[in-house]
Coordinates of C-alpha atoms and ligand atoms in Angstrom, one line a residue:
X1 CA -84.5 283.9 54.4
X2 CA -81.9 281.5 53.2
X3 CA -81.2 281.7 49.5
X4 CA -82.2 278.7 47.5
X5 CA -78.1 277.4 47.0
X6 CA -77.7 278.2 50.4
X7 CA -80.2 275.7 51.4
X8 CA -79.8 272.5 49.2
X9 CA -75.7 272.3 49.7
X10 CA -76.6 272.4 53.6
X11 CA -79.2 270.2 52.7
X12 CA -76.3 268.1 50.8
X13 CA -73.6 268.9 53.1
X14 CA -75.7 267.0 56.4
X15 CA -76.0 264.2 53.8
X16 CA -71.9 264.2 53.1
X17 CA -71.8 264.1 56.5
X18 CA -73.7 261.2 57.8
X19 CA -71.0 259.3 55.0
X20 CA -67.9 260.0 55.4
X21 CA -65.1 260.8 58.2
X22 CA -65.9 263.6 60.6
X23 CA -62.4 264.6 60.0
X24 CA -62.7 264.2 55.7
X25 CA -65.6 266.5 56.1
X26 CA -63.8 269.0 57.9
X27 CA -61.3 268.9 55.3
X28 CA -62.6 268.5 51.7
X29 CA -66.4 270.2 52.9
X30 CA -66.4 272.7 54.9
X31 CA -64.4 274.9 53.0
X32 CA -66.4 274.7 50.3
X33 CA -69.0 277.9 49.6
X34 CA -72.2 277.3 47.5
X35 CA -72.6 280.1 44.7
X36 CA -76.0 279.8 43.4
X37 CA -78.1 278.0 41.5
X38 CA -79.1 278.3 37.8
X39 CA -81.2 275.8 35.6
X40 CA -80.6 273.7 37.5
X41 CA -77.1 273.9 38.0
X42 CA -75.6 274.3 41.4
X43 CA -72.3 275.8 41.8
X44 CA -69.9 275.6 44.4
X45 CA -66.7 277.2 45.3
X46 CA -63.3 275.5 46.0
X47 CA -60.4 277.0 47.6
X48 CA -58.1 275.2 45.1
X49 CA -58.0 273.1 41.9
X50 CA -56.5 270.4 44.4
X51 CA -59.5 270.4 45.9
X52 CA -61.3 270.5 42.8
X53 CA -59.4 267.2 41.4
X54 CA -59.4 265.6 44.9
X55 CA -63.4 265.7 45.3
X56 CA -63.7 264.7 41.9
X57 CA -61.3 261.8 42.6
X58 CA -62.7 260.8 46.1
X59 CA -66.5 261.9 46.5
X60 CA -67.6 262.5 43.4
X61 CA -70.1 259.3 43.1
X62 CA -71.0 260.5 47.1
X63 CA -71.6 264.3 45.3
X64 CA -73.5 263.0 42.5
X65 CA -75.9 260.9 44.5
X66 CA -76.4 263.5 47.0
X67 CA -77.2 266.6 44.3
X68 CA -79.8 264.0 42.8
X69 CA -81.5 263.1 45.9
X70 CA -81.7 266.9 46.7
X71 CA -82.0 268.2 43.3
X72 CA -83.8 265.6 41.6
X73 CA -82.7 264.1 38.4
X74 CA -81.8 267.4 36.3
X75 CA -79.3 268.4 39.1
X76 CA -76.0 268.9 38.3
X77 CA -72.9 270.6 40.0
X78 CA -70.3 272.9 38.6
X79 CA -67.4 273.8 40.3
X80 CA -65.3 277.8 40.5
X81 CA -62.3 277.1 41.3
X82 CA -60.2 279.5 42.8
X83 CA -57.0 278.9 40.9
X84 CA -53.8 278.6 43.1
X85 CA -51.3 281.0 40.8
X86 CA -53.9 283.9 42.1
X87 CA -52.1 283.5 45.6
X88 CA -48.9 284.5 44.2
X89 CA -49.6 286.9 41.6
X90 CA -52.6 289.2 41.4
X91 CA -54.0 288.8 44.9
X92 CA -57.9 288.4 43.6
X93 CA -59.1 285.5 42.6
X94 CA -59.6 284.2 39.3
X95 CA -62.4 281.6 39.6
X96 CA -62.5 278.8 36.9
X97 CA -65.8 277.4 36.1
X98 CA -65.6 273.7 35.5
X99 CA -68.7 271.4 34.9
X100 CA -67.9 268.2 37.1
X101 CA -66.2 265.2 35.9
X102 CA -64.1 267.0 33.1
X103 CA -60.7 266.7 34.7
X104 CA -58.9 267.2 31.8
X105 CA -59.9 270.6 31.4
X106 CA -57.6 271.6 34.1
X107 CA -54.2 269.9 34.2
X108 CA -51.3 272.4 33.3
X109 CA -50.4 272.8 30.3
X110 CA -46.6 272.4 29.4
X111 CA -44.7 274.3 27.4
X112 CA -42.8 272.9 24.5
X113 CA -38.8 273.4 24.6
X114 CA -37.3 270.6 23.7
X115 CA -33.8 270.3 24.1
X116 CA -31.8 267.3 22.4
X117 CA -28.5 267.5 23.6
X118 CA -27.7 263.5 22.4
X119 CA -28.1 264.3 18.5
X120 CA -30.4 261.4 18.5
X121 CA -27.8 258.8 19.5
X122 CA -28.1 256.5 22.1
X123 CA -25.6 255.4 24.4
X124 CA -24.8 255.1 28.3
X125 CA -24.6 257.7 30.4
X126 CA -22.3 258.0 33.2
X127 CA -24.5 258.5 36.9
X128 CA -23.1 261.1 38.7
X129 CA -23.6 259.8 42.0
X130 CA -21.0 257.1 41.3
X131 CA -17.3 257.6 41.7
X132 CA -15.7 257.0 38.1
X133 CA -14.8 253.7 37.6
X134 CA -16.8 252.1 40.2
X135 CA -20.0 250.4 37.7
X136 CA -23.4 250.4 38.4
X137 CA -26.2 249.7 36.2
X138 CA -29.0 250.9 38.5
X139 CA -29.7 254.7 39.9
X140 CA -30.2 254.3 43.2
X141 CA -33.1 256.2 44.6
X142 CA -31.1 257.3 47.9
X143 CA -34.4 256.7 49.7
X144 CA -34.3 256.4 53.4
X145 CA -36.7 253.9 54.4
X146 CA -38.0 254.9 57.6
X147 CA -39.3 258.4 55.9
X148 CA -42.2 256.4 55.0
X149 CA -45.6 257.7 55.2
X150 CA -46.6 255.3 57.7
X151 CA -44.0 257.2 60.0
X152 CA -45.5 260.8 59.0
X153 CA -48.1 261.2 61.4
X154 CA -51.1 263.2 59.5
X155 CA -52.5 266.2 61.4
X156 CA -53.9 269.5 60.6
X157 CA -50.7 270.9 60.2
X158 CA -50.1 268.9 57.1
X159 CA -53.2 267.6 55.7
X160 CA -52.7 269.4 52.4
X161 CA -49.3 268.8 51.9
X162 CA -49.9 264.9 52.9
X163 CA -52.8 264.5 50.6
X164 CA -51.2 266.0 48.1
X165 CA -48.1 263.9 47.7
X166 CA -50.4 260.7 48.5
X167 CA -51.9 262.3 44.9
X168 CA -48.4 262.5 43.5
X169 CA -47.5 258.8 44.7
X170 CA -50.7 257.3 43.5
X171 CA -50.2 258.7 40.0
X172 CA -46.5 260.0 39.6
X173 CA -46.6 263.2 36.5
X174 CA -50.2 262.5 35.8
X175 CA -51.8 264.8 38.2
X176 CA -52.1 268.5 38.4
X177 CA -49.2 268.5 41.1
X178 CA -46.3 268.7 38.6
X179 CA -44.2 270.0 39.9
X180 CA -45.2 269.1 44.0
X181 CA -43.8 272.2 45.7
X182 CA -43.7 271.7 49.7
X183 CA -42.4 274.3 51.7
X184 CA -42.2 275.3 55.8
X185 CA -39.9 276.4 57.9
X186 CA -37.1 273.7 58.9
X187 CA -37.9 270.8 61.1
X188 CA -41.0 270.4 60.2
X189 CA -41.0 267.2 57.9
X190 CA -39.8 268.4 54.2
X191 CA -37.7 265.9 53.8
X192 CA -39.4 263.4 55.1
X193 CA -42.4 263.7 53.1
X194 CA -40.5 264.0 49.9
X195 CA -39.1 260.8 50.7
X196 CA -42.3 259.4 51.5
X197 CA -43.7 260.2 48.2
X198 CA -40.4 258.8 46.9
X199 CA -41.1 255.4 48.4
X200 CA -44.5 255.1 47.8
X201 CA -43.4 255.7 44.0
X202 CA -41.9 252.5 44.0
X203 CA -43.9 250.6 45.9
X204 CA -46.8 251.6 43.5
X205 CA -44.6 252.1 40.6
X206 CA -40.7 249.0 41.0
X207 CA -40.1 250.0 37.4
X208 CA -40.2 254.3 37.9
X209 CA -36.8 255.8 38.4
X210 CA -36.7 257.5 41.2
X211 CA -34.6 260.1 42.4
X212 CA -33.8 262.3 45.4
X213 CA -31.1 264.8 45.7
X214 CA -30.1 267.9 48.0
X215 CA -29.7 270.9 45.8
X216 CA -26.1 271.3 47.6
X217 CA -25.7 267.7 45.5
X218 CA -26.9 268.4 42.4
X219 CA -25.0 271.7 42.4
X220 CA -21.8 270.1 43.1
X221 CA -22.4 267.3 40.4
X222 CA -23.3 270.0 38.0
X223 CA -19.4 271.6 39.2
X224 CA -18.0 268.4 38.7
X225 CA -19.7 268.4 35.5
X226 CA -18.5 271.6 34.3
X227 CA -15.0 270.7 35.7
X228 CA -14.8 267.1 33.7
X229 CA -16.7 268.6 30.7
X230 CA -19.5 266.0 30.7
X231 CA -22.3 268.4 30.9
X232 CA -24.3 266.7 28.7
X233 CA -23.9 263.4 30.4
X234 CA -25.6 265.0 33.9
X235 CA -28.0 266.1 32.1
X236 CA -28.9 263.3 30.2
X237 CA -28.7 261.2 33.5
X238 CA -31.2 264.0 35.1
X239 CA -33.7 263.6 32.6
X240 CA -34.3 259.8 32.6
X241 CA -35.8 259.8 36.3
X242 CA -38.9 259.5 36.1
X243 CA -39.7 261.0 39.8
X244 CA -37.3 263.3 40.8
X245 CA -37.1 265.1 44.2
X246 CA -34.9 267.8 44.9
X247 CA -34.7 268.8 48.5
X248 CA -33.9 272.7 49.5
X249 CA -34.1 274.5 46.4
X250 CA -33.7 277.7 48.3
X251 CA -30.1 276.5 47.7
X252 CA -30.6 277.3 44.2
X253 CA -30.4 280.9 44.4
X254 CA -27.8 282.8 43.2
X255 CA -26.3 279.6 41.2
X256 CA -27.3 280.8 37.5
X257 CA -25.5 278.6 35.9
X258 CA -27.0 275.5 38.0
X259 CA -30.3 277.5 37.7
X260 CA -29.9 277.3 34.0
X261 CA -29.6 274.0 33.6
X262 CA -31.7 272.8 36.1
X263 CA -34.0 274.7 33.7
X264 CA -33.8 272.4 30.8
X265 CA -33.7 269.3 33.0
X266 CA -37.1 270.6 34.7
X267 CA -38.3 271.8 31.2
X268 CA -37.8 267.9 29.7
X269 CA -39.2 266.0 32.7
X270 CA -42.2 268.4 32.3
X271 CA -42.9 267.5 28.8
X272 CA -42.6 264.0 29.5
X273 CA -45.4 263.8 32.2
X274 CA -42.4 262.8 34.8
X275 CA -43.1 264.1 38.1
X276 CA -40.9 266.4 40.1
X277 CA -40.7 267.4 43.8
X278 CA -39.5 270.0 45.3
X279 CA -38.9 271.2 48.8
X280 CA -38.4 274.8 49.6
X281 CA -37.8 276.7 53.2
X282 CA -39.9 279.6 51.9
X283 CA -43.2 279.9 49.5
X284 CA -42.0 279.9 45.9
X285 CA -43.7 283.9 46.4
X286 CA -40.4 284.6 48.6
X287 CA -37.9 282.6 47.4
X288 CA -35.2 285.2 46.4
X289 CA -32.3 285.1 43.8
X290 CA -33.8 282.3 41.3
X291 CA -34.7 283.4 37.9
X292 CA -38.3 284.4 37.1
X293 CA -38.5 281.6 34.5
X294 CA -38.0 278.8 36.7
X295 CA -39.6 280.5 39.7
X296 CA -42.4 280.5 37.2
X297 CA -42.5 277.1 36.6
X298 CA -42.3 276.4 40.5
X299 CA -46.0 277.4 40.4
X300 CA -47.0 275.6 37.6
X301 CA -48.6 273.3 40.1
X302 CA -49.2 272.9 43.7
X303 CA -47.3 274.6 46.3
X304 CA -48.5 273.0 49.9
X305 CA -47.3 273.9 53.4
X306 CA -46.6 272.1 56.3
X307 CA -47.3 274.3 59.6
X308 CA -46.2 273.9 63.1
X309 CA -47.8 271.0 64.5
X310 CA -50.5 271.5 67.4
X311 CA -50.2 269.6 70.5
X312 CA -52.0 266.1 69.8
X313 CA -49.9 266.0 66.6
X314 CA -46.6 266.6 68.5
X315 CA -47.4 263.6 71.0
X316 CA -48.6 260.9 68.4
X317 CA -45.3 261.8 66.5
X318 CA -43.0 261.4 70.0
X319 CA -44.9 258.3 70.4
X320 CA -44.4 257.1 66.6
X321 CA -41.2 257.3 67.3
X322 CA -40.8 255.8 70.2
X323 CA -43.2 252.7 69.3
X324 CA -40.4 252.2 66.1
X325 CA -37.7 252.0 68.4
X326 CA -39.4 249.9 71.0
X327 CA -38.8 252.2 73.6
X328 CA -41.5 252.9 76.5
X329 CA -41.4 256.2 78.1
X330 CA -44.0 257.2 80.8
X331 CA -46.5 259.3 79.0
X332 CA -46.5 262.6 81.4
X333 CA -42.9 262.8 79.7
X334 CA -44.1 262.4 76.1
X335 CA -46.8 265.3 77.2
X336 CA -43.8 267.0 78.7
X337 CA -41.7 267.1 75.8
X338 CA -44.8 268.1 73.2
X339 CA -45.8 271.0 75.3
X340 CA -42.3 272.5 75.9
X341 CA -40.8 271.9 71.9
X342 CA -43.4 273.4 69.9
X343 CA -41.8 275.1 66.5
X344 CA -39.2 272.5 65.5
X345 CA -39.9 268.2 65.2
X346 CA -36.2 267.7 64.8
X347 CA -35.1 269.8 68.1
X348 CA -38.4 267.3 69.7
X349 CA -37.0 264.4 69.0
X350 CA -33.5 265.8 69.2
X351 CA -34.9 266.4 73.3
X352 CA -36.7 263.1 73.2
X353 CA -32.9 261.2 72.2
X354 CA -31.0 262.9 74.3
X355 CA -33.3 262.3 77.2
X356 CA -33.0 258.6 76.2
X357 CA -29.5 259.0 76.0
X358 CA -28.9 259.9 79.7
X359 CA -31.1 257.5 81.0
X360 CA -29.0 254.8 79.5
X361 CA -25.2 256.2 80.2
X362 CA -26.6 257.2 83.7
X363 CA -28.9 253.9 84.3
X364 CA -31.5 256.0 85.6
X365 CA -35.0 255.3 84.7
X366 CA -36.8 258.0 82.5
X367 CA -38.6 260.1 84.7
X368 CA -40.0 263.2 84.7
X369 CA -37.9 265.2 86.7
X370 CA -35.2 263.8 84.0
X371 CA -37.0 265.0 81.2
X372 CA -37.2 269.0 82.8
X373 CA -33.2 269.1 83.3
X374 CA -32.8 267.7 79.9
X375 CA -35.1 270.2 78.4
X376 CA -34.1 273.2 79.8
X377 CA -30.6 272.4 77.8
X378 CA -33.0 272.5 74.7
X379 CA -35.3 275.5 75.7
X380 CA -32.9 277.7 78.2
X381 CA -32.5 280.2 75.4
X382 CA -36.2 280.9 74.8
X383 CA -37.6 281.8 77.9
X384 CA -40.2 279.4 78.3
X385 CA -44.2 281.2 78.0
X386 CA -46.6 279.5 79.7
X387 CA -50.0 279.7 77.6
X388 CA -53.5 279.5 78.5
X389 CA -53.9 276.4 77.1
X390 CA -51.2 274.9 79.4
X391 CA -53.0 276.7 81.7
X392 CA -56.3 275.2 81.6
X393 CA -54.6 271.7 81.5
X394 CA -52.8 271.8 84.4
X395 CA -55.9 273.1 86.0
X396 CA -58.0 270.4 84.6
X397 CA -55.9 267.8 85.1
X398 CA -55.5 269.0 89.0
X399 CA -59.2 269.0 89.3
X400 CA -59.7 265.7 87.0
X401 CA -61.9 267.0 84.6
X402 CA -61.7 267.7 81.0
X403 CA -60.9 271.0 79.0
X404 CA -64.1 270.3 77.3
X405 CA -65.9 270.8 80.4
X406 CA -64.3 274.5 81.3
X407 CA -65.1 275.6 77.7
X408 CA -68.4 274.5 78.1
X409 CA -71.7 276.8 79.6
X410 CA -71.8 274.5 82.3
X411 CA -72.5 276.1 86.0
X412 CA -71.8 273.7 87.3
X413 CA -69.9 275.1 90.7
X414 CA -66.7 273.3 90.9
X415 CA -66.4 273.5 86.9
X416 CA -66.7 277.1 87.6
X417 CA -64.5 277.4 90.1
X418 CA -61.6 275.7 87.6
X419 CA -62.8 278.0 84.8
X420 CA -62.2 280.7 87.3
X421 CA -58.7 279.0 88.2
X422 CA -57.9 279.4 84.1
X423 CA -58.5 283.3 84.2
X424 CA -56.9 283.7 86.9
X425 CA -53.5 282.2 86.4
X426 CA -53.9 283.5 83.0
X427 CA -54.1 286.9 83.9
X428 CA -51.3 285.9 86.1
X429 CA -48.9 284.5 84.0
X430 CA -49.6 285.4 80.5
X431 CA -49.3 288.7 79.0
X432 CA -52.6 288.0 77.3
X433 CA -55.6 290.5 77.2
X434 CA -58.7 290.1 79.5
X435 CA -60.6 289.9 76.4
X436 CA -58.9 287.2 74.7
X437 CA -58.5 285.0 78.1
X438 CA -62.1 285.4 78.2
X439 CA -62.3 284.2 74.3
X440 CA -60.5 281.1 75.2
X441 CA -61.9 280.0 78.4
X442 CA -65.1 279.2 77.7
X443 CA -66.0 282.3 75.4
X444 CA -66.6 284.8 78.2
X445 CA -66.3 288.7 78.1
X446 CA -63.6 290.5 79.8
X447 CA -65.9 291.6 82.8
X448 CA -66.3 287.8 83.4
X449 CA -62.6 287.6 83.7
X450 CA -62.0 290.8 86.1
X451 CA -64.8 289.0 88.1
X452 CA -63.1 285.2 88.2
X453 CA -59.7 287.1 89.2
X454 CA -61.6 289.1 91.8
X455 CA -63.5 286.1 92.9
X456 CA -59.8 284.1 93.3
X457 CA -58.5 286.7 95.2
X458 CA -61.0 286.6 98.0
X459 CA -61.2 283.1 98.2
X460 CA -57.3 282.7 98.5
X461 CA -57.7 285.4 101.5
X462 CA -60.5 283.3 103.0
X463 CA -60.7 279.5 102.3
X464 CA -57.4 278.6 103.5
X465 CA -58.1 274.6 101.7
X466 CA -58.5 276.8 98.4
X467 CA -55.4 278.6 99.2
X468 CA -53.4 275.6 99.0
X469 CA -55.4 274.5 95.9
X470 CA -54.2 277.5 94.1
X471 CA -50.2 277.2 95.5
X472 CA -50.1 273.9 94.5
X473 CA -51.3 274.1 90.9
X474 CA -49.1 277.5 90.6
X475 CA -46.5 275.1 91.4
X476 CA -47.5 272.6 88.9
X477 CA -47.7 275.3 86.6
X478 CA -44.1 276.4 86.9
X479 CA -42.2 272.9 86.9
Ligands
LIG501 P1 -37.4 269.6 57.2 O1 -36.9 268.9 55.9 O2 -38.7 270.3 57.0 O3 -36.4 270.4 57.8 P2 -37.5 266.9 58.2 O4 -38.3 266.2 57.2 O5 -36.0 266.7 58.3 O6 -37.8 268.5 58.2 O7 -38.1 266.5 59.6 C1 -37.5 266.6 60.9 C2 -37.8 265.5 61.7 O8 -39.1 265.5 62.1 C3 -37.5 264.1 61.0 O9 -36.9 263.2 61.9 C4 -38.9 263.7 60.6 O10 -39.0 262.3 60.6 C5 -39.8 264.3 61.8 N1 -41.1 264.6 61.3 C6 -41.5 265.7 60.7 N2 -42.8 265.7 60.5 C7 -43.3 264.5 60.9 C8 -44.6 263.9 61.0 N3 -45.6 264.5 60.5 N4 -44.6 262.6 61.5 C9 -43.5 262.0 62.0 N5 -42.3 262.6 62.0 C10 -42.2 263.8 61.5
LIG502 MG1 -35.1 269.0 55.0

């Protein structure tokens, strides 16, 4: 028998459902876990105090209604909150209890350390980023434009992180984000995220300062600082931004003194509810050679990854990209290109403008055939693995049905003769177990497998149309 939470949030949950986006559900509901219920009361679990302040933000009229219709009047929800320091220090997690609608309870607290390094005097203060002599009144932002969010294509990959500095943007120093920590490996859209935030900032916000800078930057200007004596001037400049990015703070490490008074700066904008951004290469958990106090403070609030994009995201990007520039490229190229670049957007689009590139200094029209001798520049080191997935789409694609279909329970005979097709090239040109090529086509054991590659065989050695079937895909399958 289901236990009595269990029941009303599914009973709440197939309400959410009918309401909002299939894909909002999948992100802000289905990780959440019901705990119990008490007077009353019906708790749930969230992986995050993000998620806590985003539901409360977005759905929290949609939550209320639907714990009333289910609960009846008395019903009200609490929240335990799995808070996000427990992923980098003690590994268990410390659950917060908070009764809905009582944000305020769990924004960060700052910690006072003032420092007044202008005696209380006001004056100007020389920007850094301009060459002595040269004036200018205004700190520019050093924005590029077309990092915008509408050019970030959303996907799995980088829901959180998106989400999050949509947060950030929307209510610069005010949210729990402070500071907005986004880390993945390179390529995969740091930078242009931070700017995005950066611009929304002033969309939302023409009067906010705001600020981006590499680390490599601000560590020189600090030098430069040091050199001319005006340390106090760069910081002073530093602390009226009132949204300040800094990009690559893995740079960071090992430069104490830049360390120290990136410190104070970080310390000030705290206190003063300005926001700050950061970017890292690694989670705050494994950046090395920065100083536990600030590496501290990196986790004051939210830390948010971007991952490697899947497939669907990798197109829509090349596409983004291409519909900026007004180029038109034929789409089996696009697929081409997002199948064989799969860790790294830069090298993608590095691929996709080189590819452009020949085609215009050669006049020849972008074709496929183009797109292979470009990309095996790109990819010649990494020898290329073909993976089941790829599998299963050439041989859907050859048969013209859908991967849906092979995955499905169908018996459909010539479905499962292309499910067959999949284990069989599979087992032929992946290093994967049986077992797991039977997970992924269509949920199947590893008998089934052994049978479908059995099966293959004899038909190859006596159906002579089948035979060619299977050479031509196997060629398809190693262009
Ligand atoms: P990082 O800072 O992580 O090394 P960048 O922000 O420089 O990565 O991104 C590399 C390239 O990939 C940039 O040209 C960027 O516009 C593009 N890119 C990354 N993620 C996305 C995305 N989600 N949508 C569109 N373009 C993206
Ligand atoms: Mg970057």
């Amino acid at each position: 028998m289901k236990s009595k939470h269990v029941e009303v949030w599914g009973k709440c949950l197939a309400v959410i459902k009918d309401n909002i986006p299939y894909q909002s559900f999948k992100t802000w509901f289905e990780p959440i876990k019901p705990m119990k219920i008490e007077n009353n009361v019906l708790t749930i679990q969230v992986p995050s105090q993000f998620f806590y302040e985003w539901l409360e933000e977005h759905y929290i009229n949609l939550l209320k209604k639907t714990i009333k219709k289910e609960m009846g009047p008395a019903g009200r929800l609490e929240y335990s909150i799995i808070m996000d320091s427990s992923r980098y220090e003690n590994k268990a997690p410390i659950t917060v209890n908070y009764p809905t609608a009582n944000r305020k309870a769990v924004q960060n607290k700052s910690v006072a350390m003032p420092i007044d390094l202008n005696h209380g005097k006001s004056r100007e203060i020389p920007n850094p980023f301009i060459i002595p002599g040269l004036k200018k009144l205004k700190v520019e932002s050093q924005l590029v434009d077309s990092y915008s969010f509408d050019n970030f294509v959303e996907g799995d990959c980088n829901r959180l992180a998106r989400s999050a500095g949509w947060a950030v943007a929307e209510n610069p120093g005010k949210t729990a984000f402070n500071p907005l920590l986004i880390y993945s490996q390179v390529g995969l859209g740091k930078t242009h995220l931070a700017h995005a935030i950066g611009l929304q900032v002033k969309n939302n916000f023409p009067d906010k300062t705001v600020l981006y800078v590499q680390t490599e930057q601000f560590i020189n200007q600090y030098i430069d600082s040091v050199r001319n004596n005006n340390q106090n001037d760069f910081v002073h400049f530093y602390q009226m931004i009132d949204v300040l990015i800094l990009d690559d703070v893995q740079f960071l490490a090992g430069k104490e003194k830049t360390q120290d008074i990136f410190f104070h700066i970080f310390n000030h904008l705290h206190q003063s509810h300005k926001q700050i951004i950061l970017t890292s290469d690694k989670a705050p958990v494994e950046l090395k050679g920065l100083e536990p106090r600030l590496l501290s403070r990196f986790k004051w609030g939210l830390a948010a990854d971007l991952q490697v994009p899947d497939l669907e995201t990798r197109i829509a990007i090349l596409q983004k990209k291409l519909y900026a520039d007004g180029i038109e490229m034929p789409y089996e190229v696009v697929e081409y290109l997002a199948y064989n670049i799969t860790t790294n957007i830069r090298e993608m689009e590095g691929a996709l403008i080189s590819i452009l590139a020949q085609a215009s200094l050669n006049k020849k029209t972008i074709t496929l055939d183009l797109a292979k001798q470009m990309i095996d520049k790109f990819v010649k080191n990494t020898t290329r693995e073909i993976s089941i997935d790829y599998i299963q789409k050439v041989v859907c694609d050859y048969f013209g049905i859908t991967i849906d279909l092979i995955n499905s329970k169908t018996r459909k005979r010539e479905i499962v003769q292309a499910r067959q097709l999949a284990m069989f090239f599979s087992k032929k040109h992946t290093k994967n177990s049986l077992a797991t090529i039977g997970l992924q086509c269509g949920n199947k054991d590893h008998a089934t497998v052994l049978h479908a590659c059995r099966t293959i065989n004899n038909l190859i050695e006596t159906d002579k149309r089948f035979r060619i079937y299977v050479s031509e895909i196997d060629k398809k399958l190693k262009l």
